[in-house]
Each structure stands twice: as structure tokens, then as C-alpha cells.
Short mmCIF file of C-alpha atoms in Angstrom, two decimals:
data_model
loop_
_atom_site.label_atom_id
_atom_site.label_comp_id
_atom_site.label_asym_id
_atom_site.label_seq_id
_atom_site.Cartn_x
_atom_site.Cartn_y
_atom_site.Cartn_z
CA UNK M 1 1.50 -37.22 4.31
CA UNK M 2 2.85 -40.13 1.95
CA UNK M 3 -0.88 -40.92 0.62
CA UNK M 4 -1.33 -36.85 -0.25
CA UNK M 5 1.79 -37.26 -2.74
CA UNK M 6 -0.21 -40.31 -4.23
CA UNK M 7 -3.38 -38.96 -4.08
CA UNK M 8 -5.18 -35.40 -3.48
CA UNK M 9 -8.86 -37.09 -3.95
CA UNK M 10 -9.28 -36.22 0.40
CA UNK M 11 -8.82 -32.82 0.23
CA UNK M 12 -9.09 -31.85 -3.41
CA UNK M 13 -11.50 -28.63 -3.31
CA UNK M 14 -11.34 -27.67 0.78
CA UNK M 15 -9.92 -24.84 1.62
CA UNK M 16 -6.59 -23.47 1.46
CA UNK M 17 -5.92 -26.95 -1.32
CA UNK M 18 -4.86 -24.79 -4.34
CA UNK M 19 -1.99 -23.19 -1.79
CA UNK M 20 -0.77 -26.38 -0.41
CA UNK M 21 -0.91 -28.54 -3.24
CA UNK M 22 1.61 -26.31 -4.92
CA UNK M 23 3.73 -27.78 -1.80
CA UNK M 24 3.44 -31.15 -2.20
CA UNK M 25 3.37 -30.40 -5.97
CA UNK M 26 7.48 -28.73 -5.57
CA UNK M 27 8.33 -31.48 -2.80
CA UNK M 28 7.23 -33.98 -5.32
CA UNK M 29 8.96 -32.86 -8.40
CA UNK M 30 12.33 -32.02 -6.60
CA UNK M 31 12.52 -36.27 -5.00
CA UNK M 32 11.77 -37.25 -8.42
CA UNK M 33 14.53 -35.20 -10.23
CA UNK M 34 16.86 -36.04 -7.20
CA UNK M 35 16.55 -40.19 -7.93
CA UNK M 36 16.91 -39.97 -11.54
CA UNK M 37 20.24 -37.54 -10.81
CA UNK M 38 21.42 -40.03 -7.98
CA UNK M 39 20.61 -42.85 -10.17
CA UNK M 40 22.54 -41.57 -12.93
CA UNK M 41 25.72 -40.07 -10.45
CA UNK M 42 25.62 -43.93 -9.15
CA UNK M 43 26.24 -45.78 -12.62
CA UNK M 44 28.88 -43.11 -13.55
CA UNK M 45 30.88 -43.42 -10.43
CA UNK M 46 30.48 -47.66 -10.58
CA UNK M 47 30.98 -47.51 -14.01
CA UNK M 48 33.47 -44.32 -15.03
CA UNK M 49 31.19 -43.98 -18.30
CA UNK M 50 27.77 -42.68 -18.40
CA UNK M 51 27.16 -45.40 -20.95
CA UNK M 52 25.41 -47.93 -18.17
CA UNK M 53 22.11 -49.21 -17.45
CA UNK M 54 21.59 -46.74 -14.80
CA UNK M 55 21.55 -44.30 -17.30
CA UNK M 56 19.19 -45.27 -19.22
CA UNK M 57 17.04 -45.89 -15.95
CA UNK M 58 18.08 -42.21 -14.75
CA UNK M 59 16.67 -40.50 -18.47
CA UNK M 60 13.20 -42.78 -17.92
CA UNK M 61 13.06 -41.58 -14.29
CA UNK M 62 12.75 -37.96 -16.23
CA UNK M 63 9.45 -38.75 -17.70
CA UNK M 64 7.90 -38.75 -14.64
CA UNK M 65 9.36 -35.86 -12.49
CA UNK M 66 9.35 -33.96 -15.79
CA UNK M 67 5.17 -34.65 -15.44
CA UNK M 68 5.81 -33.41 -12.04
CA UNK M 69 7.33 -30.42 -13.08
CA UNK M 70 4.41 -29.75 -15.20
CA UNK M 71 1.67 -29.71 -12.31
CA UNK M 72 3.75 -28.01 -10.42
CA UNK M 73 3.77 -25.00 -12.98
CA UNK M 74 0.17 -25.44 -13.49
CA UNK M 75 -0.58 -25.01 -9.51
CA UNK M 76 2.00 -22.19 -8.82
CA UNK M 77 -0.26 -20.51 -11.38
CA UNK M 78 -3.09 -20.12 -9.02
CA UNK M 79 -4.07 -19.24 -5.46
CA UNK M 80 -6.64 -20.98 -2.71
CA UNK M 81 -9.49 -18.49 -1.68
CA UNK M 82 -8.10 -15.81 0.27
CA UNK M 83 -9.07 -15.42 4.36
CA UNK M 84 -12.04 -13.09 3.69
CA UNK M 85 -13.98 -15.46 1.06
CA UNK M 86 -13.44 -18.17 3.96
CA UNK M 87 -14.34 -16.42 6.73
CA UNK M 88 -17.65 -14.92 4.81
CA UNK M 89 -18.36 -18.15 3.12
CA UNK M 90 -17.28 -20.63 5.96
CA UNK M 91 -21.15 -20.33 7.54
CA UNK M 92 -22.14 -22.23 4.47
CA UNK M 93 -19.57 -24.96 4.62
CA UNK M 94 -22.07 -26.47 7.32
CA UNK M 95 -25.89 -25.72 5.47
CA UNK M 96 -25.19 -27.34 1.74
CA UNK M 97 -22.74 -28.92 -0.26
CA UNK M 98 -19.98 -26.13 -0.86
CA UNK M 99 -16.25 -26.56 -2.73
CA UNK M 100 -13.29 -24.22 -2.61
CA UNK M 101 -10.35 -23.32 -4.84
CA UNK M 102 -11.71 -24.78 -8.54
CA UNK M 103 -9.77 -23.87 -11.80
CA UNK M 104 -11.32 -25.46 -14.99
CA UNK M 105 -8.99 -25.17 -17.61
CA UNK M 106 -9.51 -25.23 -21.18
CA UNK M 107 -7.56 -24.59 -24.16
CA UNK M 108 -7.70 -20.79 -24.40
CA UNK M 109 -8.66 -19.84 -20.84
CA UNK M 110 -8.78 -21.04 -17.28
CA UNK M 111 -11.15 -20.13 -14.51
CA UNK M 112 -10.61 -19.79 -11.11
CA UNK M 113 -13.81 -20.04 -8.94
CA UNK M 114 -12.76 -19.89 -5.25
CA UNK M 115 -16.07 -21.14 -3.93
CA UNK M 116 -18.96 -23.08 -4.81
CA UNK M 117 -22.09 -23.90 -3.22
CA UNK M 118 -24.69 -26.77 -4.63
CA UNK M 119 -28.13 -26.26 -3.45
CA UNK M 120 -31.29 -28.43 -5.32
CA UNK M 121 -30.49 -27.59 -8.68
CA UNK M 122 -28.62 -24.65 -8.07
CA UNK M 123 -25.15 -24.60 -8.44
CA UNK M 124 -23.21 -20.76 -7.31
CA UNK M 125 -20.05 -19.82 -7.74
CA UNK M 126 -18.33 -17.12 -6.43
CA UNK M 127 -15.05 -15.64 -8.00
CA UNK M 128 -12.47 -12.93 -6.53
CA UNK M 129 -11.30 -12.44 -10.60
CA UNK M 130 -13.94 -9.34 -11.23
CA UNK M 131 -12.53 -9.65 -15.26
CA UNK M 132 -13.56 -13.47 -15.60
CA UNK M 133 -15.60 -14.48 -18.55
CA UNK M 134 -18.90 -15.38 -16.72
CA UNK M 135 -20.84 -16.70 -19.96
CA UNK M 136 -17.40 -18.48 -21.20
CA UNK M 137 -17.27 -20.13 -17.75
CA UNK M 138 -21.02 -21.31 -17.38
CA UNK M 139 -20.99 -22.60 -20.92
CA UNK M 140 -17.98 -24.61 -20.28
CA UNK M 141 -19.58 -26.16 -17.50
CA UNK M 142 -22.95 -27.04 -19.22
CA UNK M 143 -20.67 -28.46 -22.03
CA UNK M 144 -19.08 -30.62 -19.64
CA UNK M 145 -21.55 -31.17 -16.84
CA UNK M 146 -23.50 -32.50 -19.96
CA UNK M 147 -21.05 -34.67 -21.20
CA UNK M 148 -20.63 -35.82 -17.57
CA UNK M 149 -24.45 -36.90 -17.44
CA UNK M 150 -25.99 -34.24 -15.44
CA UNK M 151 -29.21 -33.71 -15.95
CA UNK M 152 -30.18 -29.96 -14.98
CA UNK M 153 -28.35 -27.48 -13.22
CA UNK M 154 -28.84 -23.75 -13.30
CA UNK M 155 -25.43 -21.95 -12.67
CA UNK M 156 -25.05 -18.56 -11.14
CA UNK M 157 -21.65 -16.78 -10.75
CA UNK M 158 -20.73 -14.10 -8.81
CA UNK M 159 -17.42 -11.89 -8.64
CA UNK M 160 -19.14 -9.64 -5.76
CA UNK M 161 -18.96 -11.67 -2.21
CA UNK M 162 -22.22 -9.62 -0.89
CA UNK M 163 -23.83 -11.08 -3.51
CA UNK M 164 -22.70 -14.69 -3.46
CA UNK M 165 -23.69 -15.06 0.44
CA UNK M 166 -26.79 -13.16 -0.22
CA UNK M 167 -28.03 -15.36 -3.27
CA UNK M 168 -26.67 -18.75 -1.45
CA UNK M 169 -28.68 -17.95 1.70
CA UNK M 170 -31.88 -17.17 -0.23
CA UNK M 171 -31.40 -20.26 -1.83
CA UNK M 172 -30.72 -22.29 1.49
CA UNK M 173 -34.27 -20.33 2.67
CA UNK M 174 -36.05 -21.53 0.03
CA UNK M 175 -37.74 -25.37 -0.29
CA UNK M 176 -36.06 -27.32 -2.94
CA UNK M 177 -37.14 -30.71 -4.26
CA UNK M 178 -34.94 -33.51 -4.11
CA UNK M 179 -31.94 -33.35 -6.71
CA UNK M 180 -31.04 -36.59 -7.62
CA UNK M 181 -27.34 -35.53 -9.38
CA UNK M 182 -26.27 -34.22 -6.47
CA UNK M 183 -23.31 -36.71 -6.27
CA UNK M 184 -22.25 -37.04 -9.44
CA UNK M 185 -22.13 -33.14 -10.16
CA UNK M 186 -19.90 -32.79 -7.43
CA UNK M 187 -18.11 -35.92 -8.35
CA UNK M 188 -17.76 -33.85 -12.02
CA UNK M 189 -16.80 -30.78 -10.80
CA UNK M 190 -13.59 -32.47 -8.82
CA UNK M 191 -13.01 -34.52 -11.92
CA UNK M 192 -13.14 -31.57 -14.39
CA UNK M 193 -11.20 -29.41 -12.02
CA UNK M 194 -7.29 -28.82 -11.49
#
């Protein structure tokens, strides 16, 4: 439990991550603003003036729960893949190279893509926001797929689950040739997701 407040990179994008980071996200923020008020209720009772070192260690312990804070508001923001995607999408989980709960942010909008399945070339998303800006979403992910160093990749996104299972499983029946970015795009799409 200690090493997922240090690091998420084990179960960033499986399922239900989105709902429980927000979790560890609170817990986090809520120790970190505790020490720096402890910290600071310590100097002023050793002290009787707030003018002490601890003080000054209390307002730097801010910086990072206020950071905290910040990721915390960005993840309560958004929600994991509800129990219907899963249960229709979990079948895949086992044939190619599939990620859940991905939100790509950028400066005007942010995407939420609650699955995504990498097959040859072919990378599918699937959506449950039916108002998402499909072409704003695949050319944010050339831009930075390309910027990443991926080669080709031909993106399809779906906001109707029929669809998305029925398109992945044609794909999966179909013979692909070896695609040789297969790490690093899923290696970008962790990096370049919240």
C-alpha cells in the first residue's frame, strides 16, 4: 500500500484505477497537510511564538500537500469505466494489449477514454462520453504519439460499446504483421495520460 502512494506506475490504466486513485490521491493530501499543521502546532507550543524554525518547515511542507491537493482535484474530476464496459470488454483483456480509465488532458479540453485496445497498428478506443470531440481527441494523440516517436498508428474511437467489441474482435480475427512500437505506444499512452 506504501509503494502505491509513491508510485501508481503498477496499476496505472487497469481497471477500476481512475476510482481508487482518487483514494490514495485524498489519503495522501490529508497526511501531508496534517505534518505541516503538527509541525507548525509543535514549534508554537515549544516556542509560544509562531516565529520558529518549525514554521518555516511547516509553510515548505505546504508546497507539497498543496501539489497533492491539486491531483486530487484533477482525479475527483473523473470516473474508472463503469461495470458494463468491464464486463463487455473484460474478454479482451486476455486476446491483445488493452488499457482502462485514460484522460489526456490538454489546455482547453480533457478526454476520458475508458478503454483501449492495441492490436498491430490499430489502436481503439472506446468512450462512455457520447459528446466527446472524436477528431480533437485522435489529433491530440497523433500530435503526441508523434512527438513520442511512434511510427504509425491508425486510431479508431468509439462512444457505442456494440461497436467497440465488434471492431476490436474483427481486428483480433484478422492477421496483422508484426508492430514493432508496440511498447513504446503503450509506454506513451501511460506517460501522456492522467
Amino acid at each position: 500500500m506504501l509503494r502505491r502512494f509513491i508510485s501508481t506506475a503498477e496499476v496505472k490504466n487497469t481497471y477500476r484505477y481512475l476510482d481508487t486513485q482518487k483514494i490514495y490521491e485524498i489519503i495522501k493530501t490529508v497526511l501531508l497537510f496534517a505534518v505541516s499543521i503538527s509541525l507548525f502546532i509543535a514549534g508554537y507550543i515549544a516556542t509560544e511564538t509562531r516565529n520558529n524554525l518549525l514554521t518555516v518547515v511547516a509553510v515548505l511542507g505546504c508546497l507539497p500537500a498543496s501539489k497533492s491537493l491539486v491531483n486530487a482535484i484533477m482525479f475527483l474530476r473523473f470516473h474508472s469505466a463503469s461495470e458494463n464496459v468491464h464486463q463487455a470488454v473484460a474478454p479482451l483483456d486476455e486476446r491483445t494489449d488493452t488499457l482502462y480509465d485514460l484522460v489526456f488532458t490538454t489546455q482547453k479540453v480533457n478526454y476520458c477514454v475508458a478503454h483501449a485496445c492495441l492490436i498491430g497498428p490499430e489502436l481503439v478506443l472506446y468512450t462512455e462520453d457520447k459528446k466527446l470531440d472524436k477528431k480533437g481527441l485522435e489529433t491530440h494523440l497523433c500530435d503526441m504519439l508523434k512527438k513520442a516517436g511512434v511510427q504509425k498508428v491508425n486510431i479508431g474511437i468509439f462512444t457505442e460499446l456494440k461497436r467497440y467489441t465488434d471492431r476490436v474482435n474483427t481486428l483480433l480475427n484478422t492477421e496483422h504483421g508484426e508492430y514493432r512500437d508496440t511498447a513504446l505506444l503503450i509506454e506513451s499512452l501511460k506517460e501522456i495520460s492522467l
